[in-house]
XYZ file of C-alpha atoms in Angstrom:
775
model
C 24.531 61.932 131.049
C 25.230 60.651 134.555
C 23.272 63.341 136.401
C 20.808 65.959 135.157
C 20.489 69.672 134.535
C 18.256 69.894 137.603
C 20.938 68.246 139.716
C 23.508 70.727 138.441
C 21.297 73.696 139.270
C 20.689 72.361 142.764
C 24.069 70.983 143.814
C 27.011 71.967 141.585
C 29.596 74.400 142.946
C 31.904 74.264 139.909
C 30.854 73.933 136.257
C 33.081 73.352 133.246
C 31.743 73.757 129.710
C 34.231 72.226 127.284
C 33.376 71.909 123.602
C 29.876 73.106 124.439
C 28.231 76.421 123.620
C 25.202 75.786 125.813
C 23.855 79.323 125.423
C 22.936 78.617 121.803
C 22.455 74.845 121.845
C 18.981 73.486 121.306
C 17.489 73.455 123.860
C 19.277 76.081 125.937
C 18.246 74.440 129.225
C 21.797 73.479 130.125
C 22.864 77.115 130.201
C 19.797 78.185 132.163
C 20.486 75.579 134.814
C 24.154 76.580 135.025
C 23.138 80.167 135.675
C 20.711 78.916 138.334
C 23.617 77.068 139.968
C 25.570 80.315 140.046
C 22.670 82.165 141.654
C 21.772 79.434 144.161
C 25.100 77.831 144.982
C 27.643 80.465 144.063
C 28.911 78.062 141.401
C 31.827 79.150 139.249
C 31.433 78.722 135.483
C 34.466 78.123 133.274
C 34.427 77.736 129.496
C 37.222 76.037 127.547
C 36.666 76.567 123.839
C 38.565 77.653 120.702
C 35.949 80.379 120.130
C 34.760 83.124 122.479
C 31.126 82.011 122.518
C 27.962 83.396 124.059
C 28.494 80.851 126.824
C 32.004 82.192 127.402
C 30.536 85.681 127.711
C 28.682 84.515 130.839
C 31.603 82.602 132.342
C 33.733 83.507 135.349
C 36.759 82.328 133.386
C 37.373 81.666 129.697
C 40.304 79.652 128.359
C 40.955 79.540 124.616
C 42.588 76.408 123.226
C 43.381 75.241 119.720
C 40.779 72.908 118.166
C 41.678 69.251 118.569
C 43.832 69.657 121.689
C 41.317 68.835 124.440
C 43.170 65.694 125.522
C 46.421 67.601 125.951
C 44.612 70.230 128.011
C 43.029 67.655 130.340
C 46.329 65.851 130.757
C 47.770 69.183 131.801
C 45.094 69.331 134.486
C 45.834 65.764 135.562
C 49.547 66.567 135.729
C 48.855 69.285 138.269
C 46.237 67.213 140.115
C 48.627 64.312 140.744
C 51.531 66.656 141.454
C 49.564 68.441 144.181
C 47.792 65.388 145.572
C 44.345 66.636 144.622
C 43.176 63.246 143.328
C 40.514 61.292 145.227
C 42.783 58.570 146.557
C 39.964 56.505 148.024
C 38.027 56.482 144.751
C 41.114 55.350 142.860
C 41.976 52.685 145.440
C 38.536 51.143 145.706
C 36.692 51.786 142.442
C 39.194 52.384 139.619
C 41.485 50.269 137.458
C 44.466 51.368 135.383
C 44.669 54.901 136.738
C 48.430 54.516 137.217
C 48.853 54.567 133.426
C 46.910 57.811 133.312
C 49.202 59.262 135.982
C 52.264 58.181 134.006
C 50.968 59.777 130.804
C 50.014 62.947 132.682
C 53.568 63.210 133.987
C 54.674 64.087 130.429
C 52.271 67.006 130.170
C 53.850 69.788 132.152
C 52.180 73.211 131.874
C 54.737 74.479 129.374
C 54.113 71.627 126.940
C 50.356 72.001 127.369
C 50.644 75.704 126.547
C 52.788 74.881 123.498
C 50.281 72.351 122.149
C 46.948 73.927 123.103
C 47.727 77.635 122.988
C 46.439 78.309 126.495
C 48.497 80.246 129.015
C 50.385 78.429 131.775
C 48.824 80.600 134.464
C 45.318 79.924 133.085
C 45.859 76.183 133.316
C 47.245 76.388 136.828
C 44.535 78.715 138.146
C 41.689 76.754 136.631
C 42.988 73.333 137.656
C 43.308 74.405 141.276
C 39.787 75.823 141.135
C 38.245 72.730 139.518
C 40.141 70.193 141.624
C 39.525 71.796 145.000
C 35.885 72.839 144.575
C 33.355 70.102 145.336
C 31.134 69.029 143.790
C 32.246 69.879 140.259
C 30.520 68.899 137.040
C 31.580 69.117 133.427
C 29.476 69.377 130.309
C 30.375 68.761 126.691
C 28.723 68.584 123.301
C 29.748 68.267 119.644
C 32.890 70.319 120.172
C 34.277 67.270 121.974
C 32.845 64.412 119.920
C 33.245 65.687 116.348
C 36.934 64.892 115.992
C 39.137 62.109 114.694
C 39.825 61.519 118.404
C 36.244 62.112 119.553
C 35.941 58.856 121.500
C 39.240 59.498 123.265
C 38.062 63.016 124.105
C 35.004 61.727 125.926
C 37.064 59.086 127.711
C 39.587 61.581 129.092
C 36.792 63.764 130.497
C 35.241 60.798 132.292
C 38.677 59.847 133.611
C 39.181 63.391 134.923
C 35.967 63.145 136.940
C 36.914 59.688 138.182
C 40.329 60.899 139.378
C 38.730 63.802 141.233
C 35.983 61.656 142.751
C 33.225 63.635 141.042
C 31.458 60.474 139.873
C 28.287 59.185 141.510
C 27.902 62.432 143.429
C 25.081 64.994 143.381
C 26.342 68.048 141.530
C 29.115 66.078 139.822
C 29.226 63.644 136.942
C 29.762 63.800 133.201
C 26.916 65.514 131.424
C 26.351 65.682 127.694
C 24.176 68.470 126.311
C 22.375 67.076 123.291
C 21.242 69.502 120.624
C 18.059 67.731 119.597
C 14.989 66.205 121.157
C 15.253 62.472 121.943
C 18.906 62.029 120.992
C 19.287 59.813 124.059
C 16.186 57.878 123.072
C 17.351 57.246 119.524
C 20.716 56.173 120.913
C 18.998 53.782 123.321
C 17.188 52.292 120.338
C 20.557 52.142 118.595
C 19.625 53.785 115.339
C 23.204 52.980 114.371
C 25.035 50.509 112.198
C 27.078 48.691 114.807
C 24.674 47.321 117.430
C 21.133 46.302 118.267
C 18.668 48.244 120.473
C 19.814 49.024 124.032
C 23.495 48.585 123.125
C 23.347 44.836 122.550
C 26.109 43.744 120.213
C 25.731 41.907 116.923
C 26.655 38.467 118.253
C 24.295 35.535 117.922
C 23.403 35.591 121.618
C 21.918 39.078 121.145
C 20.013 38.016 118.029
C 18.587 35.022 119.911
C 17.502 37.319 122.720
C 15.554 39.584 120.379
C 14.128 36.725 118.343
C 12.643 35.367 121.551
C 11.212 38.780 122.424
C 9.853 39.260 118.904
C 8.312 35.787 118.757
C 10.540 34.692 115.871
C 12.235 31.382 115.183
C 15.939 32.155 115.329
C 17.017 29.545 112.771
C 14.508 30.835 110.237
C 15.126 34.472 111.048
C 18.862 34.406 110.386
C 18.496 32.910 106.927
C 17.801 36.353 105.533
C 21.278 37.453 106.651
C 23.354 34.526 105.368
C 25.004 35.590 102.110
C 27.127 33.173 100.125
C 30.297 34.684 98.795
C 29.894 35.560 95.160
C 32.063 37.666 92.946
C 30.787 41.282 93.192
C 29.244 42.635 90.023
C 28.214 46.105 88.916
C 24.770 47.196 87.745
C 25.479 45.846 84.270
C 26.375 42.447 85.648
C 30.081 42.822 84.971
C 32.595 41.611 87.612
C 33.959 44.341 89.846
C 37.729 43.977 89.958
C 40.425 45.155 92.351
C 38.155 45.755 95.335
C 39.067 45.122 98.947
C 36.247 42.603 99.015
C 37.911 40.580 96.259
C 41.274 40.803 97.948
C 39.890 39.664 101.274
C 37.673 36.812 100.129
C 39.473 35.484 97.077
C 43.084 35.895 98.161
C 42.754 35.255 101.894
C 42.864 31.546 102.788
C 41.383 32.241 106.238
C 38.334 34.100 104.941
C 35.001 32.410 105.737
C 33.100 30.713 102.951
C 29.898 32.498 103.886
C 29.318 36.015 105.152
C 26.839 36.159 108.008
C 26.003 39.826 107.702
C 23.986 39.791 110.921
C 27.306 39.776 112.794
C 28.838 42.566 110.715
C 28.615 46.313 111.197
C 26.706 48.098 108.494
C 27.746 51.333 106.819
C 27.943 54.297 109.171
C 25.874 57.429 108.635
C 29.107 59.365 108.116
C 30.417 57.153 105.299
C 27.411 55.444 103.715
C 28.308 57.058 100.414
C 31.456 54.957 100.323
C 29.209 51.939 99.868
C 27.714 53.478 96.715
C 30.568 55.005 94.769
C 32.407 52.608 92.484
C 35.604 54.577 93.074
C 35.556 53.684 96.789
C 36.754 50.423 98.314
C 34.440 48.469 100.609
C 34.161 45.141 102.383
C 30.775 44.193 101.021
C 29.323 41.852 98.442
C 27.639 44.632 96.515
C 27.000 48.353 96.262
C 24.235 50.186 98.112
C 21.370 50.859 95.744
C 18.657 52.475 97.896
C 18.785 55.247 100.501
C 15.832 55.664 102.863
C 16.007 58.886 104.918
C 13.672 59.236 107.888
C 14.308 61.479 110.859
C 17.912 62.431 110.145
C 19.596 65.367 108.473
C 21.788 63.831 105.788
C 22.585 67.367 104.653
C 24.243 67.941 108.037
C 26.741 65.146 107.406
C 30.292 65.835 106.227
C 31.502 65.663 102.626
C 28.351 66.794 100.862
C 29.983 66.531 97.446
C 30.523 62.806 98.037
C 26.913 62.531 99.200
C 25.731 64.284 96.039
C 27.783 61.922 93.860
C 26.301 58.927 95.665
C 22.766 60.255 95.265
C 23.339 60.464 91.522
C 24.318 56.790 91.394
C 21.794 55.026 93.640
C 18.661 53.498 92.146
C 16.209 54.992 94.604
C 16.004 57.760 97.210
C 13.085 57.813 99.659
C 12.568 60.679 102.102
C 9.977 60.502 104.888
C 9.957 63.840 106.697
C 7.508 66.538 107.876
C 9.639 69.149 106.091
C 11.596 68.595 102.910
C 14.939 67.072 103.805
C 17.407 68.943 101.629
C 19.152 65.759 100.648
C 16.426 65.767 97.978
C 17.904 68.785 96.209
C 21.549 67.746 96.454
C 21.075 65.743 93.254
C 19.595 66.888 89.941
C 18.445 63.421 88.899
C 15.057 63.618 87.160
C 13.537 60.498 88.722
C 13.953 57.900 91.462
C 13.195 60.304 94.322
C 10.102 59.869 96.480
C 9.115 62.263 99.268
C 6.694 60.846 101.827
C 5.087 63.386 104.180
C 5.393 62.185 107.759
C 3.664 63.867 110.663
C 5.187 66.046 113.364
C 5.480 65.171 117.048
C 2.247 67.081 117.697
C 0.405 64.616 115.469
C 1.626 61.464 117.172
C 1.859 59.914 120.627
C 4.523 58.109 122.603
C 7.580 58.854 124.693
C 10.960 60.441 124.203
C 14.031 59.960 126.384
C 15.743 63.148 127.493
C 19.477 63.595 127.814
C 19.345 62.683 131.528
C 17.730 59.304 130.671
C 14.260 60.380 131.840
C 11.311 59.461 129.647
C 8.578 61.942 128.775
C 5.195 60.777 127.541
C 3.505 63.011 124.967
C -0.102 62.980 123.845
C -1.265 63.428 120.299
C -2.509 67.021 119.964
C -4.133 66.689 116.531
C -4.533 63.965 113.960
C -2.045 64.010 111.048
C -3.096 66.690 108.571
C -3.508 66.319 104.808
C -1.979 63.103 103.482
C 0.808 62.882 106.078
C 1.171 59.765 108.173
C 2.811 58.958 111.484
C 6.267 57.392 111.211
C 5.129 53.975 112.387
C 2.269 53.941 109.863
C 4.761 54.555 107.050
C 6.892 51.684 108.293
C 3.854 49.413 108.697
C 2.863 50.076 105.077
C 6.434 49.364 104.004
C 6.421 46.059 105.909
C 3.108 45.053 104.362
C 4.340 45.878 100.867
C 7.425 43.714 101.280
C 5.706 40.876 103.099
C 7.029 40.943 106.641
C 4.338 42.904 108.488
C 3.211 40.018 110.693
C 6.775 39.412 111.904
C 7.350 43.148 112.271
C 4.511 43.744 114.723
C 4.409 40.414 116.550
C 6.668 41.607 119.371
C 3.921 44.002 120.474
C 1.592 41.049 121.026
C 4.000 39.198 123.303
C 4.212 39.154 127.088
C 5.794 37.131 129.853
C 3.498 34.373 131.158
C 4.730 32.020 133.875
C 8.274 33.175 133.256
C 8.228 32.648 129.489
C 7.657 34.986 126.532
C 4.447 34.060 124.725
C 2.025 35.612 122.273
C -0.946 36.729 124.348
C -3.134 38.506 121.771
C -3.665 38.936 118.052
C -3.602 42.725 117.792
C -1.786 45.642 119.368
C -2.481 49.125 120.695
C -0.057 51.810 119.549
C 2.039 53.200 121.204
C 1.413 51.401 124.502
C 2.283 47.933 123.302
C 5.358 49.207 121.497
C 6.514 50.892 124.706
C 5.976 47.696 126.683
C 7.840 45.686 124.051
C 10.806 48.050 124.394
C 10.710 47.727 128.185
C 10.499 43.960 127.964
C 13.362 43.441 125.496
C 15.911 46.069 126.568
C 17.099 44.696 129.891
C 20.684 45.727 129.116
C 19.968 49.314 130.172
C 17.650 48.289 132.975
C 14.598 49.404 131.022
C 12.125 46.837 132.285
C 10.329 49.169 134.661
C 9.519 51.847 132.066
C 6.105 50.618 130.962
C 3.517 52.681 129.151
C 1.241 52.699 132.191
C 3.951 54.118 134.463
C 5.072 56.753 131.951
C 1.488 57.868 131.335
C 1.034 58.141 135.084
C 4.044 60.441 135.327
C 2.690 62.663 132.574
C -0.664 62.906 134.319
C 0.948 63.814 137.660
C 3.640 66.318 136.710
C 2.726 68.599 139.589
C 3.728 65.959 142.153
C 7.412 65.906 141.157
C 10.033 68.086 142.830
C 11.700 70.150 140.104
C 15.087 70.009 141.790
C 15.381 66.386 142.946
C 12.929 64.942 140.365
C 11.449 62.888 143.247
C 7.702 62.344 143.242
C 5.065 62.381 145.985
C 1.399 61.501 146.313
C 0.340 59.190 143.461
C 3.981 58.915 142.280
C 5.521 58.632 145.737
C 9.217 57.747 145.723
C 9.597 57.638 141.924
C 11.930 59.872 139.944
C 10.368 61.825 137.104
C 10.501 59.943 133.829
C 12.005 56.844 135.469
C 15.578 57.594 134.341
C 17.208 54.296 133.413
C 18.307 51.986 134.809
C 14.806 51.295 136.085
C 15.189 47.624 136.864
C 11.589 46.562 137.348
C 8.104 47.985 137.851
C 8.824 48.604 141.516
C 12.036 50.518 140.858
C 11.958 54.351 141.047
C 14.568 55.020 138.363
C 18.159 56.242 138.820
C 18.691 60.023 138.872
C 22.491 59.828 139.306
C 24.515 56.970 137.895
C 27.060 55.151 140.079
C 25.782 56.543 143.392
C 26.812 54.046 146.096
C 25.201 55.969 148.960
C 21.713 54.755 148.045
C 20.337 51.211 148.223
C 19.459 49.364 145.051
C 15.740 50.021 145.593
C 16.320 53.796 145.612
C 18.501 54.065 142.500
C 21.918 53.195 143.930
C 24.563 51.297 141.957
C 28.283 50.742 141.503
C 30.131 50.589 138.214
C 29.045 47.927 135.743
C 31.025 44.686 135.457
C 31.424 44.344 131.693
C 34.990 43.310 131.051
C 35.640 40.145 133.016
C 36.617 39.497 136.586
C 40.308 40.324 136.217
C 42.843 41.800 133.834
C 46.566 41.188 134.011
C 45.944 39.402 137.281
C 44.179 42.406 138.837
C 40.596 42.100 140.035
C 38.085 44.176 138.110
C 35.597 44.095 140.972
C 35.152 46.938 143.434
C 36.871 46.852 146.800
C 35.184 45.065 149.709
C 34.409 48.447 151.239
C 32.138 49.406 148.332
C 28.787 47.994 149.366
C 25.347 49.453 148.686
C 23.257 50.093 151.796
C 21.145 47.053 152.561
C 22.967 44.763 150.131
C 23.377 41.146 151.203
C 26.528 40.936 149.080
C 29.467 42.802 150.545
C 31.893 44.565 148.231
C 32.326 44.072 144.527
C 30.542 41.294 142.676
C 30.209 40.109 139.072
C 27.206 40.656 136.837
C 24.501 38.173 137.694
C 24.007 35.198 135.407
C 22.052 31.987 135.583
C 25.339 30.208 136.202
C 26.505 32.299 139.175
C 23.316 33.622 140.776
C 23.163 30.963 143.452
C 26.778 31.362 144.540
C 26.808 35.177 144.406
C 23.474 35.734 146.150
C 23.690 32.695 148.400
C 20.361 31.244 147.270
C 19.046 28.004 145.831
C 16.871 28.001 142.720
C 14.023 25.579 142.165
C 14.061 23.333 139.105
C 11.294 25.438 137.544
C 13.238 28.660 138.140
C 16.296 27.170 136.484
C 14.195 26.094 133.524
C 12.695 29.504 132.718
C 15.550 31.756 133.788
C 17.502 33.446 130.998
C 21.280 33.145 130.646
C 22.081 36.509 132.237
C 20.546 39.622 133.760
C 20.437 41.310 130.343
C 18.716 38.383 128.611
C 16.287 37.105 131.227
C 12.658 37.463 130.145
C 11.439 35.564 133.199
C 12.290 38.523 135.443
C 13.647 36.119 138.027
C 17.172 37.531 138.085
C 15.801 41.024 138.676
C 13.475 39.663 141.376
C 16.232 37.808 143.209
C 18.537 40.835 142.952
C 15.839 43.079 144.399
C 15.395 40.722 147.339
C 19.172 40.777 147.942
C 19.556 44.531 147.370
C 22.045 43.770 144.589
C 22.384 45.522 141.222
C 22.083 42.903 138.430
C 24.933 44.311 136.323
C 27.522 43.868 139.063
C 29.694 46.113 141.197
C 33.038 46.643 139.539
C 35.855 49.105 138.996
C 35.793 51.804 136.364
C 38.529 51.017 133.890
C 40.673 53.765 132.417
C 42.265 51.255 130.042
C 40.380 49.965 127.003
C 42.607 47.103 125.976
C 40.622 46.493 122.790
C 41.584 49.940 121.395
C 44.780 50.932 119.605
C 45.200 53.667 122.215
C 44.481 51.787 125.410
C 44.457 55.086 127.284
C 43.519 58.401 125.656
C 46.450 60.102 123.967
C 46.783 63.453 122.291
C 47.020 63.015 118.542
C 47.159 65.969 116.224
C 44.155 66.530 113.953
C 44.336 64.816 110.579
C 44.965 68.241 109.034
C 47.013 70.100 111.612
C 48.399 73.648 111.501
C 51.453 72.424 113.450
C 53.661 70.236 111.268
C 56.191 70.031 114.091
C 53.560 68.518 116.388
C 52.359 66.115 113.712
C 55.776 64.481 113.930
C 55.631 64.367 117.721
C 51.966 63.371 118.135
C 51.026 61.515 114.930
C 47.597 60.127 114.096
C 46.683 56.486 114.521
C 47.557 53.990 111.812
C 45.110 53.607 108.952
C 42.132 51.323 109.525
C 41.969 48.549 106.963
C 38.379 47.802 107.838
C 35.722 49.372 110.063
C 32.012 49.714 109.270
C 32.767 47.830 106.015
C 35.161 50.485 104.718
C 38.826 51.445 105.097
C 39.653 54.763 106.740
C 42.791 56.855 106.414
C 44.510 58.352 109.437
C 48.290 58.709 109.420
C 48.619 58.349 105.637
C 46.310 61.334 105.135
C 47.826 63.330 107.971
C 51.423 62.952 106.847
C 50.933 63.018 103.091
C 52.309 66.559 103.238
C 52.356 69.672 105.385
C 48.770 70.686 104.691
C 49.155 73.964 106.568
C 51.395 75.448 103.877
C 48.498 75.570 101.418
C 45.696 75.734 103.974
C 46.970 77.854 106.871
C 43.696 78.682 108.632
C 41.929 76.507 111.227
C 38.223 75.955 110.687
C 35.585 75.055 113.280
C 31.807 74.772 113.104
C 29.242 76.262 115.461
C 25.561 76.226 116.336
C 23.012 78.988 115.900
C 20.330 79.302 118.557
C 17.549 79.909 116.034
C 18.489 76.979 113.808
C 19.071 73.305 114.578
C 20.814 70.577 112.633
C 20.764 71.357 108.933
C 18.165 74.045 109.670
C 15.654 72.531 107.278
C 12.759 73.161 109.682
C 13.626 76.568 111.111
C 14.615 78.112 107.783
C 11.020 77.563 106.657
C 9.930 80.068 109.323
C 10.254 83.643 108.133
C 10.650 84.795 111.726
C 13.484 82.430 112.642
C 15.056 82.876 109.221
C 15.099 86.651 109.661
C 17.435 86.316 112.649
C 20.142 84.772 110.449
C 19.283 85.718 106.864
C 22.437 84.389 105.205
C 25.302 81.945 105.552
C 28.498 83.471 106.929
C 31.781 82.837 108.689
C 33.245 84.670 111.667
C 36.662 86.022 110.638
C 39.095 88.080 112.652
C 39.605 91.476 110.950
C 43.391 90.916 110.846
C 42.965 87.637 108.982
C 40.438 89.155 106.579
C 42.759 92.090 105.875
C 45.485 89.655 104.882
C 43.301 88.547 101.964
C 41.769 91.938 101.248
C 38.309 90.877 102.368
C 36.072 93.575 103.820
C 33.370 93.096 106.418
C 30.169 91.668 104.908
C 31.862 90.860 101.606
C 31.700 87.473 99.941
C 34.690 85.183 100.122
C 35.631 81.687 99.051
C 36.721 79.106 101.613
C 38.799 76.280 100.138
C 39.442 72.877 101.756
C 42.186 70.263 101.352
C 39.604 68.020 99.628
C 39.444 70.409 96.689
C 35.991 71.693 97.629
C 34.950 75.282 98.273
C 32.040 77.393 99.496
C 31.097 81.032 98.951
C 29.921 82.827 102.103
C 29.764 86.252 103.704
C 32.709 87.388 105.824
C 31.598 88.695 109.212
C 34.292 90.534 111.138
C 34.484 89.146 114.648
C 36.912 89.284 117.557
C 35.426 86.028 118.869
C 37.998 84.230 116.738
C 41.751 84.733 116.684
C 43.610 85.515 113.421
C 44.578 81.860 112.947
C 41.031 80.475 112.738
C 37.482 80.984 111.463
C 34.153 79.664 112.670
C 31.011 79.074 110.630
C 27.541 77.570 111.242
C 26.500 74.190 109.874
C 22.791 74.990 109.606
C 22.492 75.845 105.901
C 21.901 74.058 102.595
C 20.564 74.934 99.174
C 23.806 76.221 97.629
C 26.638 73.928 96.547
C 30.089 75.353 95.771
C 28.623 78.623 94.589
C 25.748 77.079 92.609
C 22.225 78.045 93.662
C 20.109 74.880 93.884
C 16.788 76.737 94.177
C 15.302 75.255 90.964
C 15.565 71.777 92.471
C 13.150 72.457 95.333
C 9.651 71.063 94.717
C 7.035 73.785 94.521
C 6.265 75.290 97.910
C 9.166 73.653 99.756
C 12.008 76.124 99.357
C 12.941 77.679 102.733
C 12.969 81.446 103.224
C 16.756 81.345 103.313
C 19.326 79.007 101.789
C 23.097 79.019 101.795
C 26.267 77.025 101.431
C 26.721 74.041 103.721
C 29.848 74.171 105.836
C 29.970 70.404 105.457
C 31.010 70.828 101.855
C 34.449 71.821 103.131
C 34.646 69.579 106.203
C 38.103 68.013 106.107
C 38.654 64.285 105.740
C 38.882 62.646 109.146
C 36.774 60.180 111.153
C 36.788 58.833 114.682
C 38.209 55.278 114.764
C 35.351 53.958 116.925
C 32.212 55.835 115.864
C 33.281 57.247 112.476
C 31.906 60.662 113.396
C 33.534 63.197 111.107
C 36.150 65.746 112.112
C 33.875 68.753 111.807
C 35.755 70.899 114.297
C 39.485 70.755 113.620
C 40.103 71.154 109.902
C 42.115 73.551 107.781
C 41.104 75.918 105.013
C 42.265 78.797 102.839
C 40.412 82.093 102.347
C 40.092 83.954 99.068
C 38.280 87.146 98.189
C 35.306 86.376 95.959
């Protein structure tokens, strides 16, 4: 999120919700702030969505498009923007790279072709584009309706490119703003609770491991030994060789394969496809099958392909669940043993900080001590570490600090959560987190009343600081950065250009910002590279002492001494550089975003014209099908109806918490699907009758049919907040005594179609096909 909801309410004149039903998302703050913007600023609200949502009901304009066609729609906007000269020419000239390729691709997307592909009307596209392009400042907001696709990463890229082309980046009231549906999603992302990187978005290369080993007080050479795995022939649980696996093919028939696998440099299994690492029927690039699943703080039941998950749960050796409420992954298997449920405490029983979607941190006090036998999350992990003999290494980072420019152990015990917070601040320079110490965050909590609710700027005891110190917050003197990429402010007030991440030039073209792009007060004029030990003297025009050279880290993101940040502050220069925003990602198969039909598309003619990407032989340790699945046959002949998922305002995620409240459960007492009466009549299904929904994967669910004009006759929409029933089978007997929610129901994820994003592996929840049948 480049800006904030408060910024939108205060400054935005034009608001686009695309793939976001903010009126029912959790929390609903995004919608409240949009309505404030309408009242205060006369802002226009437009909703682009396949479903007429509660958000659309409050919009000034609603445009219905077919699921999975967002890129085509935005290219239609860009076509008209370039045709009419509405682009921000100065932004593109001085701060962008590769935009000409976007213009060339947009040239293909005339309004008629956009209408053909997306289902919108030509006049809707033209009217809205003029409105969005000529109203300043304009912001756009998205959520899972954009990301949960086999082209989810490309979807988010094209939206950012749209704002770049229009010059709505780095401006109050502009930006790209993501409405998260859960508390601390941004914080968990910052900590990289993912399989493909380390905390704060550091990669898996050895330089990153060395950086963290230093911060954790660990010897790198000893630390990495636990990751080095000699190649051995994979064997099953009985000790028999596993034949015909991709692992065998790669390592035993590939002369260039390494002799040893250093798993520290390899992605793990993704949350979306972990089950592929368990099932013997699935191919993987790994030296063995997953045997244990530990679930803590995530709704596995809200993942796609629940039948595959259930099969995997039957085969693993051990399932451990640490949750305040029973995670319903526990009842997806009927195994009689090997499942342990550990009661963890709620947020009211613990202390620490969360990071909101706008990058601001919020400190929270412990209201009560954990009740009964429950324990705080960290206590569970500490006990785990003690049991398996690595507790001392696990907690040592909290006893470290920087002394005379070097990281050293300064004490023999730690205070939770303060020392953990300071460890995070100390080690996560890559997001400019160094200034977000426990003392500063506590101070913000204790002085809430001194912050302006619109600008987030503090006064009195928090003078000049932005609430929650939104990162980047480069050092303990920095106020935080409310709006990313704002070049009108000096470094010391949260100003910055675009980050220099991808070299100094590409195809002979400089990747640095134009000479005219200079932060106020900066001693370096125009664009400059990210600051490293090697270039700091030449870029900043300074001379380091021998001692400074000795203790300084290799780059701004790996410098524990704090010297690079100090020298940059003195020069008014942002450590990560001042570059151009690239529209081309030359590492991707699609270097610019391109419309590709969903894996299971209702338009066989468009599948031929806009095919999926080629299959991935290996990503996150598993192969993934794209074009082979898409073009295996015309799926729409057997499964003619489009299927999308939706949120419910009274339930979040898999609903495992809220469905245990009889009051929240009463609002939505059963699982259902919204179906247009014309579509239901085709199958003889009456309102409020049960029906079967079948998927191309051979799975099915039994749910109530709710007549609704919010969906057109070619599509249905159903919530993803239920569990407890699997393909018509009531799983109630599997709930431990006292844990069954007030309501249960089929999970929509049982019929989620096959399809995964090529970068993140998020599943294609929102653009599948299905077939209805009267129950």
